[in-house]
């Protein structure tokens, strides 16, 4: 292993690993796992910040252990021989540094190495003083054979594009709710920017709007062609492209897979299979209707959401600024972030017999725990009446005491009979102040 390349990969041996790293809330969830034996695996859409997250963790560890007890291996470096790279890098590192005590090994783009899962299993089982942290292609890290080989040895964490709270920290400083309210107009200005361009870190940091759009287009093309069409060896690439365009034009809406299949000449099973591929790539998610019947969940239309509003806006043709649907999409992704650490959490939509729909039902421990509706223009009387009736229907159906309606700007609460309905602006809900 070329020692100069090892040193180049590991600038933290001499200095801080990146002086201006974007703060990520996920670090709080990961930190307790750093002392455990399990391999940590980072999943997520391309360009969501998995490598940067590793740099943040390297900085965190460097404050408590010798810097040279941390090794970073960059598996997609085209200057190196891929065969046996992990073993060769470890051997070269031991010869060069001779670390004492526990070491932390970060392996980026691990899927570039053949049989990497067997290598990690061997290191995990035999090398008690090595902690492994990896990132890589979602496809390679979700394969059934990989999951089987590393079963019980790996803990996954999903890395999403920046949340609005993380995004806002780059723009302005907000310490508490009082300060947030005093800067409401400025925060709302940034919320609309977030709704338009999304939260991919490099897009957020880019100041030129044209360049932002070009980056988003590049991300989309790379995900579709490299992470889905090429990896899955799809013969119907054109039909996949048509399907994703239909999905992105209809975010936050229930989609009938049978109808989509007829429109693009695919079977309903193939549409479902393609939708699963999009989900594995963390590009598009489907959300089922709530039902105690698994079959009913499968056959009913599924609501469609996109990983990032910026991606959606450059690909989903819009007749107008559909802030309501974009807001609902942002809420869904935020709920995915907030519920990931709870393995019992599920998210559904629901409607009653009169088709009064509830955007989100949160379920945990075999019962519905929360009902959330997103309504951008709640101040219109006819709209508010419709939303309140829908919320009361779901609260009564599932014996819930209160529900939440997320709005553009309206905040308050009202008691109707024994039920309470809270109203909260989207920006405030996202900041969790």
PDB file of C-alpha atoms in Angstrom, residues 184 205 411:
ATOM      1  CA  UNK A 184     -39.823  34.990  11.426  1.00  0.00           C
ATOM      2  CA  UNK A 205     -23.737  25.982  -0.201  1.00  0.00           C
ATOM      3  CA  UNK A 411     -50.536  29.041  14.835  1.00  0.00           C
TER       4      UNK A 411
END
